[in-house]
PDB file of C-alpha atoms and ligand atoms in Angstrom:
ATOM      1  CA  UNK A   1       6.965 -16.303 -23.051  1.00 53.00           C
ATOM      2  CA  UNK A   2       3.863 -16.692 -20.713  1.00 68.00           C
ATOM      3  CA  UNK A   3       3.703 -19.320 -17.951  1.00 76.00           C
ATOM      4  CA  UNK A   4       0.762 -18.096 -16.813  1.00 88.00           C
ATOM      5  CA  UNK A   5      -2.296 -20.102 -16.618  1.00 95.00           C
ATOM      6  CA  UNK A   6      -4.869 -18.071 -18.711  1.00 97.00           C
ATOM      7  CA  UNK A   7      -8.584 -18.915 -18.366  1.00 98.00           C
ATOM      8  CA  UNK A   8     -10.757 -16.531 -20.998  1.00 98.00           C
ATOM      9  CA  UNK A   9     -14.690 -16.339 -20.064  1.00 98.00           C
ATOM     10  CA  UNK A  10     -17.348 -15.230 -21.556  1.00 98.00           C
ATOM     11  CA  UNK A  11     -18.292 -11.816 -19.741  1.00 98.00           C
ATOM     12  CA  UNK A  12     -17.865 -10.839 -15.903  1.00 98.00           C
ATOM     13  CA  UNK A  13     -20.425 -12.786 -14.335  1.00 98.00           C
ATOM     14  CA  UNK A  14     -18.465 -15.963 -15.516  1.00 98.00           C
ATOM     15  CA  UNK A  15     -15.314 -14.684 -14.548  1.00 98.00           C
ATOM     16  CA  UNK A  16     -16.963 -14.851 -10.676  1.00 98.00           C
ATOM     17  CA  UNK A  17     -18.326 -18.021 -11.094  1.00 98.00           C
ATOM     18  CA  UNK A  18     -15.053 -19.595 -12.102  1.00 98.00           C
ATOM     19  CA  UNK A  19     -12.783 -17.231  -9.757  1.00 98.00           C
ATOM     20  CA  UNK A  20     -15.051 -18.444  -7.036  1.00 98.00           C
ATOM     21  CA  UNK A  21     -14.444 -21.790  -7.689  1.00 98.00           C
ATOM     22  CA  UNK A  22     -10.593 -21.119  -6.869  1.00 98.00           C
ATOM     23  CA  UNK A  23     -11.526 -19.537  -3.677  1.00 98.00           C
ATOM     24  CA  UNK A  24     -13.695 -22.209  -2.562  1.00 98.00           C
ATOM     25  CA  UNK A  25     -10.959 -24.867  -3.153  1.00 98.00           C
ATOM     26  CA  UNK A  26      -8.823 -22.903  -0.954  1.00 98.00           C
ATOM     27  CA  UNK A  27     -11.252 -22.159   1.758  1.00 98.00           C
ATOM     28  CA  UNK A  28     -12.401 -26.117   1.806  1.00 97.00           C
ATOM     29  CA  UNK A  29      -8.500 -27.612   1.792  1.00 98.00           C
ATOM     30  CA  UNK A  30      -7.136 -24.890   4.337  1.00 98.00           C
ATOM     31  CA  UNK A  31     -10.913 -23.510   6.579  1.00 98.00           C
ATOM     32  CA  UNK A  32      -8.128 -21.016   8.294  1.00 98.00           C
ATOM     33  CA  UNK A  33      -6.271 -19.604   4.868  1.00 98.00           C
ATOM     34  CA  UNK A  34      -5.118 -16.304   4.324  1.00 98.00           C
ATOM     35  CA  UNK A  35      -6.696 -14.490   1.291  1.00 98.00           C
ATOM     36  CA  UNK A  36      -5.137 -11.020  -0.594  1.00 98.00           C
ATOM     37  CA  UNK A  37      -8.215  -9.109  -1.539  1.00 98.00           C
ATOM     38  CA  UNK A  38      -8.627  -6.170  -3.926  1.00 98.00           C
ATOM     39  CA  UNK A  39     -10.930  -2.985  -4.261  1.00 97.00           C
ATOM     40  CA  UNK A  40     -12.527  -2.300  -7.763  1.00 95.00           C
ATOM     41  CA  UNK A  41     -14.970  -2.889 -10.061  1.00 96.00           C
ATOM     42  CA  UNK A  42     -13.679  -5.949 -11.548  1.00 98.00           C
ATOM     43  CA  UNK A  43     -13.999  -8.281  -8.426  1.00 98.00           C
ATOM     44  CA  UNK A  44     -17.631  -7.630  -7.615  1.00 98.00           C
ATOM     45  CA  UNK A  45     -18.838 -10.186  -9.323  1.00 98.00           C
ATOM     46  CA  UNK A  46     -16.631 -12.330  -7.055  1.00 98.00           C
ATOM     47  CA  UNK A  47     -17.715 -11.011  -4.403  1.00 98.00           C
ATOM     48  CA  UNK A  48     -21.305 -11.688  -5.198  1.00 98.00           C
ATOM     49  CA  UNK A  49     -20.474 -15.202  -5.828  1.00 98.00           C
ATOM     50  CA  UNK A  50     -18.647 -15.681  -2.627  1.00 98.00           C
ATOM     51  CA  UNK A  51     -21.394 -14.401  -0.291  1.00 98.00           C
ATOM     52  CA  UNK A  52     -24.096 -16.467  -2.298  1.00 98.00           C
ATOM     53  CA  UNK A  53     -21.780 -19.753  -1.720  1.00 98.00           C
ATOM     54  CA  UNK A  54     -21.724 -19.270   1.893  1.00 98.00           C
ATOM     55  CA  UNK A  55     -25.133 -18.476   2.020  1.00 98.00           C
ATOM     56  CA  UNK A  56     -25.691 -21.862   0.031  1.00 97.00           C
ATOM     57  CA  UNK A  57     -23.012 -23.487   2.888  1.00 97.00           C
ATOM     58  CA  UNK A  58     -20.639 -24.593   0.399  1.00 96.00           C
ATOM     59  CA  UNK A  59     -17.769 -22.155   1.781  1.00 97.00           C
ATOM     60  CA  UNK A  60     -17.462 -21.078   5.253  1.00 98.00           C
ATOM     61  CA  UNK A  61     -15.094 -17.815   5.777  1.00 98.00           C
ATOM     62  CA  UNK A  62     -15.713 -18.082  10.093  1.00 98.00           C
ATOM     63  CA  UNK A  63     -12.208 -18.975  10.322  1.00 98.00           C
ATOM     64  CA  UNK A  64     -10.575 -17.242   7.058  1.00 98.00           C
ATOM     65  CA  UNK A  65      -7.975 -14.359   7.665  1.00 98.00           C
ATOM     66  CA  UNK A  66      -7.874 -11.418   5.018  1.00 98.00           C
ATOM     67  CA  UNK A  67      -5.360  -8.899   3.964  1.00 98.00           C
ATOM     68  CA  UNK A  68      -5.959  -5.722   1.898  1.00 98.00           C
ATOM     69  CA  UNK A  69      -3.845  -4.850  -0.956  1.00 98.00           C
ATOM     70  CA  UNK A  70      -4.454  -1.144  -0.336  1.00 98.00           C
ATOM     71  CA  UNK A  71      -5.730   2.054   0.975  1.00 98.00           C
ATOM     72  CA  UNK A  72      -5.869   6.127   0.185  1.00 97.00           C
ATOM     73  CA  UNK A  73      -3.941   7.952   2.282  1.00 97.00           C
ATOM     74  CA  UNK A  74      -5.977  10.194   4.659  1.00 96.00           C
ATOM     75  CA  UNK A  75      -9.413   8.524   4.029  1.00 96.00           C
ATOM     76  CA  UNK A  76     -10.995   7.106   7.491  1.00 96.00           C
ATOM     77  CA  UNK A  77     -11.779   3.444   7.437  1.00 97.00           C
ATOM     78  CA  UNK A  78     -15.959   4.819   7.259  1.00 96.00           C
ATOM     79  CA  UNK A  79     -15.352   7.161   4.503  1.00 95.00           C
ATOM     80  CA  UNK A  80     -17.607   6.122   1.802  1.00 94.00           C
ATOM     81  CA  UNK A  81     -14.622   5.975  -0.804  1.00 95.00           C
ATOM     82  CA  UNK A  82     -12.375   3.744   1.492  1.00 97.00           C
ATOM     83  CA  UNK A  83     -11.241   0.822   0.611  1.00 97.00           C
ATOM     84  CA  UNK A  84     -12.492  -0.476   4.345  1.00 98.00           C
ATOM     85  CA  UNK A  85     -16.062   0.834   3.515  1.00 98.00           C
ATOM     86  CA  UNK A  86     -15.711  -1.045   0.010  1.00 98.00           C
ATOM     87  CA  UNK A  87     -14.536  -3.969   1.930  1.00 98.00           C
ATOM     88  CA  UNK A  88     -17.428  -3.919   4.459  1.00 98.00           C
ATOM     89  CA  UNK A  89     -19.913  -2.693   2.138  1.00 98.00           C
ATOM     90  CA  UNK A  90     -19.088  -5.677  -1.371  1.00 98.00           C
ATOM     91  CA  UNK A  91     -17.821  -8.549   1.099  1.00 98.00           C
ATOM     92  CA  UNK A  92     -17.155  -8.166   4.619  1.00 98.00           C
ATOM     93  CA  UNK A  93     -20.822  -7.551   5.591  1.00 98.00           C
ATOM     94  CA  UNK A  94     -22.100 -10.624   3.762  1.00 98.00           C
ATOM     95  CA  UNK A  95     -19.909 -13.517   4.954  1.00 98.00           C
ATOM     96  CA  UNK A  96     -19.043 -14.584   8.295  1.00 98.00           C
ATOM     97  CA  UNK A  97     -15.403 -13.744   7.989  1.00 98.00           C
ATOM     98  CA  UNK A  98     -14.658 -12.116  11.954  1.00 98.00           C
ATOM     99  CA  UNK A  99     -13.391  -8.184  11.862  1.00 97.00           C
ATOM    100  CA  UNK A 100     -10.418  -9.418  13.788  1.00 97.00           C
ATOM    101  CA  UNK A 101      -9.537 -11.041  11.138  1.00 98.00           C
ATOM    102  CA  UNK A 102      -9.843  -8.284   8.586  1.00 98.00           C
ATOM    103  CA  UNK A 103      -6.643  -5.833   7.455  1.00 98.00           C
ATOM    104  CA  UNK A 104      -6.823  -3.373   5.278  1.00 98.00           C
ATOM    105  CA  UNK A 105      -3.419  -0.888   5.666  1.00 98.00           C
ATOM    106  CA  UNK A 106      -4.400   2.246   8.113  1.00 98.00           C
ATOM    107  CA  UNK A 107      -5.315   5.449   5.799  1.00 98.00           C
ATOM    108  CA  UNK A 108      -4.939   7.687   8.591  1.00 98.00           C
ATOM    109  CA  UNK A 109      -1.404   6.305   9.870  1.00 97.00           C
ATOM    110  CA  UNK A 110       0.941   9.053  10.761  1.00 95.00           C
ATOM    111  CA  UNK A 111       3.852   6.836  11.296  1.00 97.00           C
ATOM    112  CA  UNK A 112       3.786   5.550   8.108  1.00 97.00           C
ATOM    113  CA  UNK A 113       6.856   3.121   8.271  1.00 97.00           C
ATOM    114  CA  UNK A 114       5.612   1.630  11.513  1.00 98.00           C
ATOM    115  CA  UNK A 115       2.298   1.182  10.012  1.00 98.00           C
ATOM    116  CA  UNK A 116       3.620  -0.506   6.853  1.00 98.00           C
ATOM    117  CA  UNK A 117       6.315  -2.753   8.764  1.00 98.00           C
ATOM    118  CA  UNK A 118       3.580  -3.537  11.079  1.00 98.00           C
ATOM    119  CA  UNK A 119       1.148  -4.247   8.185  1.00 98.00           C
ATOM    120  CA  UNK A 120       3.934  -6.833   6.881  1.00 98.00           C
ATOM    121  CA  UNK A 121       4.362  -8.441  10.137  1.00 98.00           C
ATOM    122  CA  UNK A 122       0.764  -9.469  10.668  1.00 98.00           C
ATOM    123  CA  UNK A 123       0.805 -11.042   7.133  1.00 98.00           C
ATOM    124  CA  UNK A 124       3.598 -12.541   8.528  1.00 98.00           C
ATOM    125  CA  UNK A 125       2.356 -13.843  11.489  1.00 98.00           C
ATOM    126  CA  UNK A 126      -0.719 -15.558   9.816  1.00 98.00           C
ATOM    127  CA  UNK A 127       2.005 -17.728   7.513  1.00 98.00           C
ATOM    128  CA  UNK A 128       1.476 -15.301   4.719  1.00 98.00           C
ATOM    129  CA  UNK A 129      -0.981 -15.101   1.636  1.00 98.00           C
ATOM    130  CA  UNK A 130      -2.037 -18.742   0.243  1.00 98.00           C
ATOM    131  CA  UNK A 131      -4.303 -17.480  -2.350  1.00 98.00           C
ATOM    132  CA  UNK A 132      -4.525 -13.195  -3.517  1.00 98.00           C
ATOM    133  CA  UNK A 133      -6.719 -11.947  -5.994  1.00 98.00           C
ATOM    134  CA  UNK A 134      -5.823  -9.269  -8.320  1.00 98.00           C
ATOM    135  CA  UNK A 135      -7.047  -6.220 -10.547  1.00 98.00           C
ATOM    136  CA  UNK A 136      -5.179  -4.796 -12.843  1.00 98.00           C
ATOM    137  CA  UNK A 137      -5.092  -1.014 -13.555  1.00 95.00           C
ATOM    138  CA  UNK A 138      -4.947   0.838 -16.973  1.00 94.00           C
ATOM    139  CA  UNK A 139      -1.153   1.953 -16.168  1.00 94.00           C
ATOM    140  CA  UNK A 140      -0.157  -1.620 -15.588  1.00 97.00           C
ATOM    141  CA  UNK A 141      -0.558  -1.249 -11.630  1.00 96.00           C
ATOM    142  CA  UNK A 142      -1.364  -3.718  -9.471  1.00 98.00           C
ATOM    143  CA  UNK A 143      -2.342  -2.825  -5.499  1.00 97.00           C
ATOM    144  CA  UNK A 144      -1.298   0.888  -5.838  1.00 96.00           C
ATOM    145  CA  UNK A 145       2.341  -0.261  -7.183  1.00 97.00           C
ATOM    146  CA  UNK A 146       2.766   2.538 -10.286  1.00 94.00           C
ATOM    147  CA  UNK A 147       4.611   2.296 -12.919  1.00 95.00           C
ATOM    148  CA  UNK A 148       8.386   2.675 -11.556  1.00 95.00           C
ATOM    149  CA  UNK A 149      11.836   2.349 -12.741  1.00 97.00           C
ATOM    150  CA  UNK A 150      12.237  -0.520 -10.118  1.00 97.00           C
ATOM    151  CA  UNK A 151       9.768  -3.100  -8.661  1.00 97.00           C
ATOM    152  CA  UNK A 152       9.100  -2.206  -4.575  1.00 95.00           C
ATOM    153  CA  UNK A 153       9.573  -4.888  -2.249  1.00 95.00           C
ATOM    154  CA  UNK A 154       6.883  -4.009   0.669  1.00 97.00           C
ATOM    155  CA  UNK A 155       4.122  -2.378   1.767  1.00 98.00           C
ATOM    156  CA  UNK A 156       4.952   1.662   1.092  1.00 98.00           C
ATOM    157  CA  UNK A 157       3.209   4.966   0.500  1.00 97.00           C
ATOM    158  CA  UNK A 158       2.713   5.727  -3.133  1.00 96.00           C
ATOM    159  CA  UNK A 159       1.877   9.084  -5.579  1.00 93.00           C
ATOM    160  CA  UNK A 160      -1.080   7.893  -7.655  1.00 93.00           C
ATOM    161  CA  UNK A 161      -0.356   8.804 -11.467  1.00 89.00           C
ATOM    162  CA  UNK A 162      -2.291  11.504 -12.904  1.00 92.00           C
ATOM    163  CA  UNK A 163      -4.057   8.108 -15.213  1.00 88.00           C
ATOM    164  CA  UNK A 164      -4.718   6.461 -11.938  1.00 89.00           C
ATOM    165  CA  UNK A 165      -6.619   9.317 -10.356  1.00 94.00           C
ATOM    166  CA  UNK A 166      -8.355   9.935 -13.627  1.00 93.00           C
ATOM    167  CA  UNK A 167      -9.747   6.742 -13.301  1.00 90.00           C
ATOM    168  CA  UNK A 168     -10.867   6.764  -9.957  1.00 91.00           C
ATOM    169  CA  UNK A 169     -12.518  10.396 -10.211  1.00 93.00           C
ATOM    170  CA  UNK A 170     -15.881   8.251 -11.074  1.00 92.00           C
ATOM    171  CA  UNK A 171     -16.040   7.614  -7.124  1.00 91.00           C
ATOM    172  CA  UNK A 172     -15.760  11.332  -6.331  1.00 93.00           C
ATOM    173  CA  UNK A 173     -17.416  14.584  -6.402  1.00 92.00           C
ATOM    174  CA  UNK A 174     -14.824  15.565  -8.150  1.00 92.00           C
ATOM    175  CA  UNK A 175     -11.386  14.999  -9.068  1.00 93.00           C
ATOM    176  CA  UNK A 176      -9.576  17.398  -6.774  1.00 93.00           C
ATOM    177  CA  UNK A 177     -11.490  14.951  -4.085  1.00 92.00           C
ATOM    178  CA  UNK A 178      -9.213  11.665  -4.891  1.00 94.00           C
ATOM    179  CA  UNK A 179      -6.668  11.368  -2.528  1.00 96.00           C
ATOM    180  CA  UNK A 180      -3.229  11.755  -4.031  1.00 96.00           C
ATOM    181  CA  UNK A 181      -1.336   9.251  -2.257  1.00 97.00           C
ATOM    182  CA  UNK A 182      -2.217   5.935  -1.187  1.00 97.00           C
ATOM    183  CA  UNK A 183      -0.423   3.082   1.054  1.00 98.00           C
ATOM    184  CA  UNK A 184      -0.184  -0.215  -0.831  1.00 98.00           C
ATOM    185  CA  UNK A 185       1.226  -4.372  -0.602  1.00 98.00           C
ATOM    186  CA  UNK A 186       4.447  -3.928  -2.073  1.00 98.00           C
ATOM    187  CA  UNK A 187       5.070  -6.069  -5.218  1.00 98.00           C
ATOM    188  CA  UNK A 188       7.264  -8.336  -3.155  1.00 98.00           C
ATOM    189  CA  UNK A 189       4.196  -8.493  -1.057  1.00 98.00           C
ATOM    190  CA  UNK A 190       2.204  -9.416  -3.419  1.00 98.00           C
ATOM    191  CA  UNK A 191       4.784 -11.648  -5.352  1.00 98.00           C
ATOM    192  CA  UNK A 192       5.328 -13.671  -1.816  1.00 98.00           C
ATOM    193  CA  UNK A 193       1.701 -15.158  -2.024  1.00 98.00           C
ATOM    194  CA  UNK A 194       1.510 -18.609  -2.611  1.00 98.00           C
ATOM    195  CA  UNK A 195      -1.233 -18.080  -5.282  1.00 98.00           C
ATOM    196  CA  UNK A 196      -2.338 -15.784  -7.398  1.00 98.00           C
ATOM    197  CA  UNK A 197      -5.498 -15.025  -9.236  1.00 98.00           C
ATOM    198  CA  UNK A 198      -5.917 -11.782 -11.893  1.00 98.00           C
ATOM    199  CA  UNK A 199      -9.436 -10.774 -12.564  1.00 98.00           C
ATOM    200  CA  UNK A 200      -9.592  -8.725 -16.153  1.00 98.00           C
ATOM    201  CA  UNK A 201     -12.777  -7.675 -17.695  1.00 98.00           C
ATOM    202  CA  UNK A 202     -13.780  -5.269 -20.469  1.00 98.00           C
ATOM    203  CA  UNK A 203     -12.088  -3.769 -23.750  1.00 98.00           C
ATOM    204  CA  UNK A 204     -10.573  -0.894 -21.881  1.00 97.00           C
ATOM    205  CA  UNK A 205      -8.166  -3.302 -20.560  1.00 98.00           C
ATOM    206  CA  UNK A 206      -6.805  -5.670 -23.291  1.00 98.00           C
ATOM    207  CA  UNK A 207      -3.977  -3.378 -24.528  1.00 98.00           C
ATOM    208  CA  UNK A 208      -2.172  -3.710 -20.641  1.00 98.00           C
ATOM    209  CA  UNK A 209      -3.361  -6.868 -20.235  1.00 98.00           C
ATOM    210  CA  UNK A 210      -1.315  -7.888 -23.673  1.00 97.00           C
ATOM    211  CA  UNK A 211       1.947  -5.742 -22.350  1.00 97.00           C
ATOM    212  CA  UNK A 212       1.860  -7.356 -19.255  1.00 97.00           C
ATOM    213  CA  UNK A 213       1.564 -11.253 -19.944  1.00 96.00           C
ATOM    214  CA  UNK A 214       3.059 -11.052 -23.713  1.00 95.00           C
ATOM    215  CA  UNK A 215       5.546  -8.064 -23.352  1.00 96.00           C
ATOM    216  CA  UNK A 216       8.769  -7.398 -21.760  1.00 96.00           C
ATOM    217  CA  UNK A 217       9.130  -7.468 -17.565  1.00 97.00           C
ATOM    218  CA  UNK A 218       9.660  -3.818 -16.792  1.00 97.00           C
ATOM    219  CA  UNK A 219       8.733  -2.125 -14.274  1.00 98.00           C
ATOM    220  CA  UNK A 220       7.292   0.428 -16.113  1.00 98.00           C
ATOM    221  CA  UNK A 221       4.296  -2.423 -16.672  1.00 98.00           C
ATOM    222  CA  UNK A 222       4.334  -3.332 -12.798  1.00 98.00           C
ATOM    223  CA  UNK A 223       2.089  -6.565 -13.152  1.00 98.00           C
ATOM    224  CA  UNK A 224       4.753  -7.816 -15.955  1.00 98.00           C
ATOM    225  CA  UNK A 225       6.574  -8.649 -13.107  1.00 97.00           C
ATOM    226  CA  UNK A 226       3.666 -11.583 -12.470  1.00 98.00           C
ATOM    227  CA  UNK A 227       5.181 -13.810 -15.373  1.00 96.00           C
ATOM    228  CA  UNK A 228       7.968 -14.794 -12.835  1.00 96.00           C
ATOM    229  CA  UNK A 229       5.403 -15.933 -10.624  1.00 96.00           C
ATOM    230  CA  UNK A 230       4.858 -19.846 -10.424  1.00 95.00           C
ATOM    231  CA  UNK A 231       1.497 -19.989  -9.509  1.00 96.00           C
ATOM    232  CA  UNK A 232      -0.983 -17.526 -11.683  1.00 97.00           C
ATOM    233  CA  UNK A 233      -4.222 -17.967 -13.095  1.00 98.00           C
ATOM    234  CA  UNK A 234      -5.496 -14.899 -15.117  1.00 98.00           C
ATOM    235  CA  UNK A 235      -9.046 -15.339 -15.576  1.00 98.00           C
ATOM    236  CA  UNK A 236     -10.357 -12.630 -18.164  1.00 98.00           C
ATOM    237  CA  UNK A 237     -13.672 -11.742 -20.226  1.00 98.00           C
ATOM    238  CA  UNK A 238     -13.089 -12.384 -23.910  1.00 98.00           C
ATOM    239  CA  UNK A 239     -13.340  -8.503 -24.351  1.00 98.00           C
ATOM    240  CA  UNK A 240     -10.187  -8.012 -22.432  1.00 98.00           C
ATOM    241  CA  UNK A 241      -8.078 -10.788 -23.947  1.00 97.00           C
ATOM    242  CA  UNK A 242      -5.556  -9.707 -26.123  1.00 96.00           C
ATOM    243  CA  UNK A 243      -5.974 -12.536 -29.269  1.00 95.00           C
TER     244      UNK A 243
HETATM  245  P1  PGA B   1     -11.063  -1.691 -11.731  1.00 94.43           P
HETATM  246  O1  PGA B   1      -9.689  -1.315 -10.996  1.00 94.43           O
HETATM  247  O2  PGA B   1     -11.337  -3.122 -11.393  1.00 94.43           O
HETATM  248  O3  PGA B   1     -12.083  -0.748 -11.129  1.00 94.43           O
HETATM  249  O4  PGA B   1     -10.832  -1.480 -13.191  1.00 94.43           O
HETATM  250  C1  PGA B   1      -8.599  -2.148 -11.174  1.00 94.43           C
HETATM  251  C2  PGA B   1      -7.367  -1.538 -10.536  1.00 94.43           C
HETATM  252  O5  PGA B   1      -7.185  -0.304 -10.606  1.00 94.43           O
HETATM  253  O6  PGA B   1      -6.543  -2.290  -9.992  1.00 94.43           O
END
């Protein structure tokens, strides 16, 4: 049984115009919010949308604070594949929003519990996520949270799945060159936001989209765990919804 708020669009380009529009709400009603932000192909058109608004003065992100969902493990922040770099490159660079007020978790941590406490604690510290977007990935991840035979409550290291890499060799040289491990939100991370928005687009993803709203929580299907939630809006392309 779905409680989720489901909004089907036409095609991606829609799916940023009418994500945008929750992001703008939230940026208007609270000018110092904290937004969860994601790395893929699948929020770009968001991204677009968002640096066009400001640009048009109808959001302003000067006071907005932003937290990463994720990161490979042993990429620099200026690496071309890091998530930091995608960060910088799709959003960051085009919208006022102050580095200071930027996290994405540390790829090159060698303490990695003090990095992923201290990753927790900042969220923390800024009230916690009001609004976090979402991707979802062919395996049913969401951040870097695989498919599991529990659900993880905070921000860890992870083994990608041999599907996961697969699908992220397109970035690389080659596939020996995508990192293995990656640090990621938890899901209670990502479950403690106040809001949540899913971004879906294309064909390739109706079959997980349909397990994970209309299927069985398991965390086996780690978004699954998102019907629980109180407060999601899935926003997908009509090639990606499941009916
Ligand atoms: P994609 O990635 O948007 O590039 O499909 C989604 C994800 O893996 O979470």
């Amino acid at each position: 049984m779905i409680h989720t708020r489901v909004i089907v669009v036409k095609n991606p380009e829609e799916m940023g115009v009418i994500a945008a529009d929750h992001f703008e709400a939230m940026i208007q009603t609270k000018p110092a919010c904290v937004i969860g932000l994601a790395t893929g192909s699948t929020p770009l058109p968001l991204y677009r949308e968002l640096a066009k608004r400001e640009k048009e003065g109808k959001i302003d992100f000067s006071r907005v604070r932003s937290a990463n969902l994720d990161e490979y493990k042993g990429l620099a922040p200026d690496h071309e594949q890091s998530y930091r770099k995608f960060m910088q490159d799709n959003l960051f660079d085009h919208i006022s929003i102050k580095p200071e007020n930027t996290i994405v978790p540390d790829g090159l941590a060698t303490d990695v519990q003090a990095m992923c406490e201290a990753y927790e604690a900042q969220i923390e510290a800024w009230g916690g996520v009001d609004l976090q977007l979402l991707g979802i990935g062919h395996d049913g991840h969401i951040g870097f949270n695989e498919p599991d035979d529990h659900f993880p409550a905070m921000t860890h290291e992870v083994k990608l799945t041999e599907m996961t890499i697969d699908a992220n060799k397109r970035f690389f040289d080659s596939i020996d060159d995508v990192p293995k491990s990656a640090f990621t939100m938890g899901i209670g991370t990502i479950m403690a936001a106040k809001k949540i928005v899913m971004v879906v687009t294309g064909a390739d993803k109706k079959e997980i989209l349909k397990k994970t709203f209309w299927g069985p929580v398991d965390p086996q299907v780690p978004a699954s765990i998102l019907q629980f939630h109180p407060n999601v809006v899935l926003i997908c392309d009509e090639a990606a919804y499941p009916f």
